Short mmCIF file of C-alpha atoms in Angstrom, two decimals:
data_model
loop_
_atom_site.label_atom_id
_atom_site.label_comp_id
_atom_site.label_asym_id
_atom_site.label_seq_id
_atom_site.Cartn_x
_atom_site.Cartn_y
_atom_site.Cartn_z
CA MET A 544 122.05 64.42 115.43
CA ALA A 545 119.59 65.36 113.47
CA SER A 546 121.00 72.79 112.64
CA HIS A 547 120.75 76.03 107.41
CA ARG A 548 118.15 75.89 109.54
CA LYS A 549 114.68 76.51 108.38
CA SER A 550 111.61 74.22 108.78
CA PRO A 551 111.77 72.02 105.57
CA PRO A 552 108.77 72.20 103.29
CA ALA A 553 106.52 69.52 102.61
CA GLY A 554 106.82 67.86 98.89
CA THR A 555 107.59 65.22 96.62
CA ARG A 556 110.92 64.39 94.97
CA VAL A 557 112.41 67.00 93.08
CA ALA A 558 115.84 66.63 90.96
CA GLY A 559 116.22 62.95 92.72
CA ILE A 560 115.60 64.29 96.34
CA ARG A 561 112.30 63.98 98.31
CA THR A 562 111.86 67.59 99.78
CA PRO A 563 111.77 67.49 103.51
CA ALA A 564 108.44 66.79 105.15
CA LEU A 565 108.14 66.41 108.85
CA ALA A 566 107.14 63.35 110.30
CA THR A 567 104.62 64.20 112.83
CA ALA A 568 102.39 61.11 112.59
CA ALA A 569 104.40 59.10 115.09
CA LEU A 570 103.76 61.82 117.78
CA THR A 571 100.22 60.61 118.81
CA SER A 572 101.22 56.88 118.84
CA VAL A 573 104.16 57.85 121.23
CA ALA A 574 101.69 59.84 123.45
CA LEU A 575 99.38 56.82 123.72
CA LEU A 576 102.47 54.48 124.51
CA SER A 577 103.62 57.02 127.06
CA GLN A 578 100.06 56.86 128.44
CA THR A 579 100.06 53.11 128.75
CA ALA A 580 103.47 52.86 129.94
CA THR A 581 102.51 54.94 133.01
CA ALA A 582 99.43 53.04 133.94
CA ALA A 583 98.80 50.35 135.98
CA PRO A 584 100.43 46.98 134.88
CA SER A 585 98.16 44.98 132.53
CA THR A 586 98.73 42.04 130.52
CA ASP A 587 96.30 43.29 127.90
CA ASP A 588 97.65 46.82 127.90
CA LYS A 589 101.24 46.64 128.04
CA PRO A 590 102.90 47.28 124.61
CA SER A 591 105.11 44.28 122.97
CA ILE A 592 108.70 44.88 123.03
CA GLU A 593 108.64 45.35 119.29
CA GLU A 594 106.00 48.21 120.04
CA VAL A 595 108.52 49.69 122.65
CA GLU A 596 111.31 49.21 120.29
CA LYS A 597 109.70 51.32 117.39
CA LYS A 598 108.51 54.10 119.79
CA VAL A 599 111.94 54.49 121.08
CA ASP A 600 113.08 54.76 117.67
CA ASP A 601 110.43 57.14 116.97
CA LEU A 602 111.27 59.38 119.70
CA TYR A 603 115.13 59.30 118.54
CA ARG A 604 113.95 60.43 115.04
CA GLN A 605 111.72 63.23 116.44
CA ALA A 606 114.57 64.24 118.54
CA GLU A 607 117.00 64.28 115.44
CA SER A 608 114.27 66.49 113.52
CA ALA A 609 114.24 68.73 116.45
CA THR A 610 117.79 68.87 116.58
CA GLU A 611 118.19 69.87 112.95
CA LYS A 612 115.85 72.80 113.72
CA TYR A 613 117.79 73.69 116.53
CA ASN A 614 120.85 73.78 114.37
CA ALA A 615 119.44 75.79 111.61
CA THR A 616 117.72 78.20 114.47
CA LYS A 617 121.16 78.37 116.53
CA GLU A 618 122.89 79.49 113.17
CA LYS A 619 120.39 82.09 112.28
CA THR A 620 120.30 83.69 115.68
CA ALA A 621 124.15 83.92 115.50
CA LYS A 622 123.98 85.51 112.03
CA GLN A 623 121.20 88.17 113.55
CA ARG A 624 123.09 88.62 116.58
CA LYS A 625 126.22 89.69 114.54
CA GLU A 626 124.13 91.96 112.44
CA VAL A 627 122.63 93.73 115.51
CA ASP A 628 126.12 94.21 116.60
CA THR A 629 127.08 95.85 113.33
CA LEU A 630 124.00 98.04 113.47
CA LEU A 631 124.73 99.03 116.96
CA ASP A 632 128.17 99.73 116.28
CA ASP A 633 127.14 101.88 113.31
CA VAL A 634 124.57 103.75 115.37
CA ALA A 635 127.00 104.55 118.09
CA LYS A 636 129.45 106.07 115.44
CA ARG A 637 126.79 108.21 113.65
CA THR A 638 125.69 109.24 117.07
CA GLN A 639 128.96 110.52 117.89
CA LYS A 640 129.41 112.29 114.42
CA LEU A 641 126.01 113.95 114.97
CA ASN A 642 127.14 115.29 118.46
CA GLU A 643 130.14 116.62 116.65
CA ALA A 644 128.03 118.45 113.96
CA ARG A 645 125.69 119.78 116.73
CA GLU A 646 128.68 121.09 118.72
CA GLU A 647 130.16 122.70 115.59
CA LEU A 648 126.62 124.33 115.05
CA GLY A 649 126.35 125.41 118.84
CA SER A 650 129.88 127.08 118.22
CA PHE A 651 128.37 129.49 115.39
CA ALA A 652 125.25 130.09 117.69
CA ALA A 653 127.76 131.41 120.27
CA ALA A 654 129.53 133.57 117.99
CA GLN A 655 126.36 135.00 116.71
CA TYR A 656 125.14 135.70 120.04
CA ARG A 657 128.34 137.44 121.15
CA THR A 658 128.09 139.75 117.71
CA GLY A 659 124.50 140.05 118.36
CA ALA A 660 123.65 138.46 115.09
CA SER A 661 120.73 136.26 114.66
CA ALA A 662 121.22 134.67 118.34
CA PRO A 663 117.40 133.84 118.70
CA ASP A 664 117.09 132.40 115.12
CA THR A 665 120.27 130.25 115.73
CA ALA A 666 118.87 129.17 119.19
CA THR A 667 115.62 128.37 117.75
CA PHE A 668 117.28 126.14 115.15
CA LEU A 669 119.23 124.16 117.70
CA LEU A 670 116.14 123.44 119.72
CA ALA A 671 114.15 122.57 116.43
CA ASP A 672 112.74 118.95 116.04
CA SER A 673 113.30 119.36 112.34
CA PRO A 674 116.13 121.43 111.47
CA GLN A 675 115.66 121.38 107.70
CA ASP A 676 112.12 122.27 108.19
CA TYR A 677 113.16 125.41 109.91
CA PHE A 678 115.38 126.47 107.31
CA ASP A 679 112.83 126.15 104.96
CA GLN A 680 110.39 128.58 106.52
CA THR A 681 113.11 131.23 107.68
CA GLN A 682 115.75 133.33 105.97
CA LEU A 683 118.45 132.00 108.53
CA MET A 684 120.39 130.23 105.63
CA GLY A 685 120.72 133.39 103.67
CA ARG A 686 122.72 134.87 106.81
CA MET A 687 125.11 132.10 107.19
CA THR A 688 128.53 131.61 105.64
CA SER A 689 129.21 128.69 103.40
CA ARG A 690 131.02 127.14 106.32
CA GLN A 691 127.82 127.18 108.51
CA LYS A 692 125.80 126.08 105.87
CA ASP A 693 128.04 123.01 105.09
CA ALA A 694 127.93 122.35 108.77
CA VAL A 695 124.00 122.33 108.85
CA ASP A 696 123.99 120.27 105.87
CA ASP A 697 126.14 117.72 107.49
CA TYR A 698 124.11 117.96 110.68
CA VAL A 699 120.64 117.39 108.74
CA THR A 700 122.18 114.15 106.82
CA GLU A 701 123.73 112.61 109.83
CA GLN A 702 120.65 113.13 111.87
CA SER A 703 118.61 111.24 109.13
CA ALA A 704 120.96 108.47 108.71
CA THR A 705 121.33 108.01 112.33
CA MET A 706 117.55 107.70 112.98
CA LYS A 707 117.28 105.20 110.11
CA LYS A 708 119.87 102.98 111.56
CA ARG A 709 118.30 103.15 114.90
CA GLN A 710 115.23 101.86 113.46
CA GLU A 711 116.77 99.37 111.49
CA ALA A 712 118.70 98.23 114.76
CA THR A 713 115.39 98.32 116.88
CA GLN A 714 113.85 95.85 114.04
CA SER A 715 116.78 93.39 113.90
CA LEU A 716 116.84 93.34 117.75
CA GLU A 717 113.15 92.23 117.63
CA THR A 718 113.81 89.65 114.99
CA LEU A 719 116.66 88.32 117.22
CA THR A 720 114.46 88.13 120.33
CA ASP A 721 111.79 85.98 118.24
CA SER A 722 114.82 83.75 116.99
CA GLN A 723 116.07 83.25 120.37
CA SER A 724 112.53 82.19 121.51
CA ASP A 725 112.58 79.63 118.75
CA LEU A 726 115.91 78.59 119.70
CA LYS A 727 114.72 77.80 123.37
CA THR A 728 111.60 75.89 122.17
CA ALA A 729 113.43 73.80 119.79
CA LYS A 730 115.98 73.03 122.71
CA ALA A 731 113.13 72.17 124.92
CA THR A 732 111.71 70.07 122.42
CA VAL A 733 115.00 67.85 121.84
CA GLN A 734 115.32 67.28 125.35
CA GLN A 735 111.64 66.19 125.74
CA LYS A 736 111.82 63.90 123.35
CA LEU A 737 115.08 62.15 124.67
CA SER A 738 113.56 62.14 128.35
CA ASP A 739 110.62 60.37 127.05
CA ALA A 740 112.78 57.72 125.28
CA ARG A 741 114.93 57.24 128.40
CA GLU A 742 111.60 56.74 130.43
CA LEU A 743 110.35 54.22 127.99
CA LEU A 744 113.68 52.17 128.37
CA SER A 745 113.85 52.36 132.02
CA LYS A 746 110.48 50.63 132.30
CA LEU A 747 111.96 47.47 130.78
CA THR A 748 112.69 44.40 132.75
CA ALA A 749 115.86 42.59 132.25
CA GLU A 750 114.34 39.97 130.05
CA GLU A 751 112.66 42.85 127.81
CA LYS A 752 116.00 44.36 127.67
CA ALA A 753 117.67 41.32 126.31
CA ARG A 754 114.95 40.86 123.69
CA LEU A 755 115.38 44.47 122.49
CA ALA A 756 118.94 43.76 122.05
CA ALA A 757 118.28 40.68 120.27
CA ILE A 758 116.06 42.62 117.80
CA GLU A 759 118.58 45.37 117.27
CA LYS A 760 121.48 42.41 116.48
CA GLU A 761 118.88 41.11 113.99
CA LYS A 762 118.41 44.34 112.43
CA GLN A 763 122.46 44.77 112.30
CA GLU A 764 122.67 41.40 110.74
CA GLU A 765 120.19 42.08 108.06
CA ALA A 766 121.97 45.79 107.48
CA ALA A 767 125.12 43.98 107.00
CA ARG A 768 123.71 41.40 104.49
CA LYS A 769 122.41 44.37 102.30
CA ALA A 770 125.48 46.28 102.54
CA ALA A 771 127.30 43.17 100.99
CA GLU A 772 124.97 42.97 98.03
CA LEU A 773 125.52 46.58 97.40
CA ALA A 774 129.18 46.13 97.54
CA LYS A 775 129.15 43.28 94.86
CA GLN A 776 126.84 45.39 92.70
CA GLN A 777 129.12 48.75 93.20
CA ALA A 778 131.89 46.51 92.00
CA ALA A 779 130.65 45.10 89.00
CA GLU A 780 129.53 48.55 87.90
CA ASP A 781 132.96 49.98 88.69
CA LYS A 782 134.46 47.16 86.66
CA ALA A 783 132.55 47.88 83.82
CA ALA A 784 133.19 51.55 83.86
CA GLN A 785 136.88 50.94 83.95
CA GLU A 786 136.87 48.51 81.05
CA ALA A 787 134.80 51.42 79.31
CA ALA A 788 137.24 54.20 80.07
CA ALA A 789 139.96 51.79 79.28
CA ALA A 790 138.34 51.17 75.56
CA GLN A 791 137.84 55.03 75.14
CA GLU A 792 141.39 55.59 75.85
CA SER A 793 142.99 53.15 73.45
CA THR A 794 140.51 54.63 70.97
CA SER A 795 141.27 58.24 71.35
CA GLY A 796 144.74 58.04 72.73
CA SER A 797 144.19 60.18 75.86
CA SER A 798 142.45 60.09 79.04
CA SER A 799 139.00 61.63 79.28
CA SER A 800 138.43 64.73 81.36
CA SER A 801 136.28 62.93 83.50
CA GLN A 802 139.01 60.70 84.91
CA ALA A 803 140.87 63.68 85.97
CA THR A 804 137.80 65.05 87.88
CA ASP A 805 137.22 61.56 89.53
CA SER A 806 140.91 61.84 90.85
CA SER A 807 140.38 65.39 92.15
CA TYR A 808 137.14 64.11 94.12
CA ALA A 809 138.86 60.90 95.61
CA THR A 810 141.70 63.14 96.71
CA LYS A 811 139.41 65.49 98.64
CA ALA A 812 137.27 62.59 99.85
CA GLU A 813 139.99 60.77 101.14
CA LYS A 814 141.02 63.77 103.53
CA ALA A 815 137.28 64.01 104.60
CA LEU A 816 137.23 60.23 105.33
CA ALA A 817 140.56 60.12 107.10
CA PHE A 818 139.12 62.87 109.46
CA ALA A 819 135.84 60.86 110.02
CA ARG A 820 137.93 57.87 111.12
CA SER A 821 139.93 59.74 113.52
CA GLN A 822 136.62 60.58 115.29
CA VAL A 823 135.26 56.97 115.67
CA GLY A 824 134.46 56.44 119.35
CA LYS A 825 133.47 60.16 120.07
CA PRO A 826 130.27 60.80 121.61
CA TYR A 827 126.74 61.84 119.69
CA VAL A 828 125.74 64.94 121.33
CA TRP A 829 123.11 66.96 119.76
CA GLY A 830 124.06 70.27 118.42
CA ALA A 831 127.56 69.52 118.55
CA THR A 832 130.35 70.24 115.85
CA GLY A 833 133.30 68.81 117.46
CA PRO A 834 136.18 68.47 118.36
CA ASP A 835 135.02 66.25 121.13
CA SER A 836 131.55 65.07 120.16
CA TYR A 837 129.20 65.58 117.33
CA ASP A 838 125.70 65.29 115.78
CA CYS A 839 125.18 63.60 112.39
CA SER A 840 125.45 66.95 110.38
CA GLY A 841 128.15 68.41 112.52
CA LEU A 842 130.32 65.18 111.89
CA THR A 843 129.89 65.64 108.04
CA GLN A 844 130.60 69.30 108.12
CA ALA A 845 133.54 68.87 109.90
CA ALA A 846 134.92 65.95 107.79
CA TRP A 847 134.56 67.79 104.60
CA ASN A 848 135.82 71.07 106.05
CA ALA A 849 138.86 69.14 106.82
CA ALA A 850 139.16 68.47 102.89
CA GLY A 851 138.64 72.21 102.12
CA ILE A 852 135.02 72.23 101.55
CA THR A 853 132.65 74.13 103.46
CA LEU A 854 129.31 72.53 103.96
CA PRO A 855 126.20 74.05 105.44
CA ARG A 856 125.48 73.43 108.83
CA THR A 857 122.11 71.18 108.56
CA THR A 858 121.05 68.21 106.99
CA TYR A 859 118.31 70.29 105.31
CA ASP A 860 120.92 72.52 103.49
CA GLN A 861 123.59 69.79 102.94
CA VAL A 862 121.26 67.79 100.89
CA ASN A 863 121.17 70.61 98.44
CA PHE A 864 124.95 70.90 98.22
CA GLY A 865 126.65 69.04 95.47
CA ALA A 866 125.29 66.67 92.84
CA THR A 867 122.82 63.77 93.50
CA VAL A 868 123.95 60.30 92.39
CA THR A 869 122.21 56.90 92.70
CA LEU A 870 122.77 54.67 95.31
CA ALA A 871 124.24 52.41 92.91
CA ASN A 872 127.07 54.74 91.80
CA ALA A 873 127.74 56.13 95.63
CA ARG A 874 131.64 56.60 96.11
CA PRO A 875 133.60 57.15 99.24
CA GLY A 876 132.85 60.61 100.66
CA ASP A 877 129.48 61.09 99.39
CA LEU A 878 126.66 62.14 101.89
CA VAL A 879 123.97 59.41 102.54
CA PHE A 880 120.69 60.93 103.70
CA PHE A 881 117.96 59.45 105.83
CA TYR A 882 114.13 59.44 106.36
CA ASP A 883 111.68 61.74 104.34
CA ASP A 884 112.30 64.84 106.52
CA VAL A 885 116.12 64.34 105.83
CA THR A 886 116.98 64.30 109.57
CA HIS A 887 120.09 62.19 109.41
CA VAL A 888 123.30 61.88 107.19
CA GLY A 889 126.43 59.83 107.21
CA LEU A 890 129.68 59.80 104.97
CA TYR A 891 130.12 56.90 102.74
CA ILE A 892 133.16 55.00 102.99
CA GLY A 893 132.30 52.19 100.13
CA ASN A 894 130.98 48.48 100.50
CA GLY A 895 127.68 49.79 101.59
CA MET A 896 129.33 51.15 104.81
CA MET A 897 129.31 54.85 106.22
CA ILE A 898 130.80 56.63 109.19
CA HIS A 899 128.10 58.57 111.26
CA ALA A 900 127.13 59.80 114.51
CA PRO A 901 123.95 57.61 115.02
CA LYS A 902 122.04 58.97 118.17
CA PRO A 903 121.96 60.06 121.85
CA GLY A 904 123.76 57.46 123.85
CA ALA A 905 125.99 56.14 120.67
CA TYR A 906 129.23 56.86 119.41
CA VAL A 907 130.52 57.82 115.96
CA ARG A 908 130.98 54.41 114.23
CA GLU A 909 131.28 52.78 111.07
CA GLU A 910 127.99 51.07 110.12
CA SER A 911 125.76 49.60 107.27
CA ILE A 912 123.82 52.33 105.57
CA TYR A 913 121.05 50.10 105.82
CA TYR A 914 120.94 50.11 109.59
CA ASP A 915 117.36 51.21 109.73
CA GLY A 916 116.12 49.60 106.69
CA GLU A 917 116.49 50.16 102.91
CA SER A 918 113.22 52.46 102.83
CA ALA A 919 115.07 54.65 105.33
CA ILE A 920 117.65 56.07 102.75
CA HIS A 921 116.64 59.24 101.28
CA SER A 922 119.39 60.06 98.58
CA VAL A 923 123.01 60.34 98.09
CA VAL A 924 124.79 63.67 97.44
CA ARG A 925 128.45 64.29 96.07
CA PRO A 926 129.37 67.29 97.63
CA ALA A 927 132.64 68.40 95.62
#
C-alpha cells in the first residue's frame, strides 16, 4: 500500500495539508516488543493483546511508508534508466558519425601520401589527441581544400560532442546505480516490517487471536458509527447547497457555471468509482498497480486513469494533485489521505465510506474512512 517518490519533508500544514513527516518514533517500541516476544515466557514481561495489536498496526504502517518510498524510487529509477538508454544510443550514433569523419580524413591523408603532398603533417594530425590544437600550431589548414577543411571541422565538432555525451552517460549511469541501491534498500525494509508483523502474530495463542479479532470488530463498529454521522452532516450540507443554487437560478434565470463544473467532475468520478468497485476482492500487494493486485496508491492511480486523469504514482505526489477540500465537503471520487506522513489513500464513495487497498493480507474493499480512527485522516483532495 503505502511509490513521485522522494522522501517527504517534515513540516506543518500548508494550504490545508500537513506535509509528510516520517513516523519513526514507533521503531524503538517495535524493537522492544520484538525482544520481549522472543524472550522466555513471563507473566510480567509479556505484552497485552492491546499492545500487540498496536505494534502490529505500527509495523504495517511502517511497511506502508517504506512501500511508498519504494514506489517513488522505482519510478525514479525507471526514468533514469530511460535517460541512460537514450544517452547511450546518442553516443553510439555520434561515435559512428565520428568514425565516418575520421575515415574521410584518412582518405585525404592517403591521397596526399600518393601525391607526396604533406603526408607527414596529415599523418601527425590523425594521431594527435587534439586535432584543433594541432591545426592552430601548423600551416596544414592553409594547404587543404575547402572540402578537406569542412571534413576537419566536422570531425572536431563530432569529437567534442561525443566526448560530452559520453561524460553525461557516465554520470547518469552512476546516478542510476545509486538509485538501484536505494530501491534494493527500500524493498528490504518493506519485507522486514512485514516479516516482523507476521512473527508477532504467529506467537499469539488461539485465545489471544480471538481477542484481537474482537478488538478489530469494535474498531469497525466505531468507524461505521462515525461514517453514519458524516453522511448525515454531508446530506444536510448538500440540501442547503441545492436550495441556495435553486434560489440563485430563480433569481438570475440561469444555472451557475459551478453547476456545470460539478456535473463534469461527477461524470469523471463515476468512471473512477466504477473501476474501483470492479477491483473489490483483489489482493493488496505492495508495489502493485494492477490489474490483478494493488497497493493503495496503485489503486487510486488506476481508478482515475480509467476516468482519463493521470495521477502521480505515490501518495506523496497524489496529495498535491488537485484541490484540497474539507471532509464535510468530500464528494464521491475524492482522494482521502491518512496519517501525518501521508502513506495511505482511499477513494471516497460517499456516506463516510471509501474503496481502498488496506494492507498486506487484505483485499480491496469498501470501508469507513474512520477505519483507523478520526485522527488518522490527513486531508481530502479533489483530483479533477
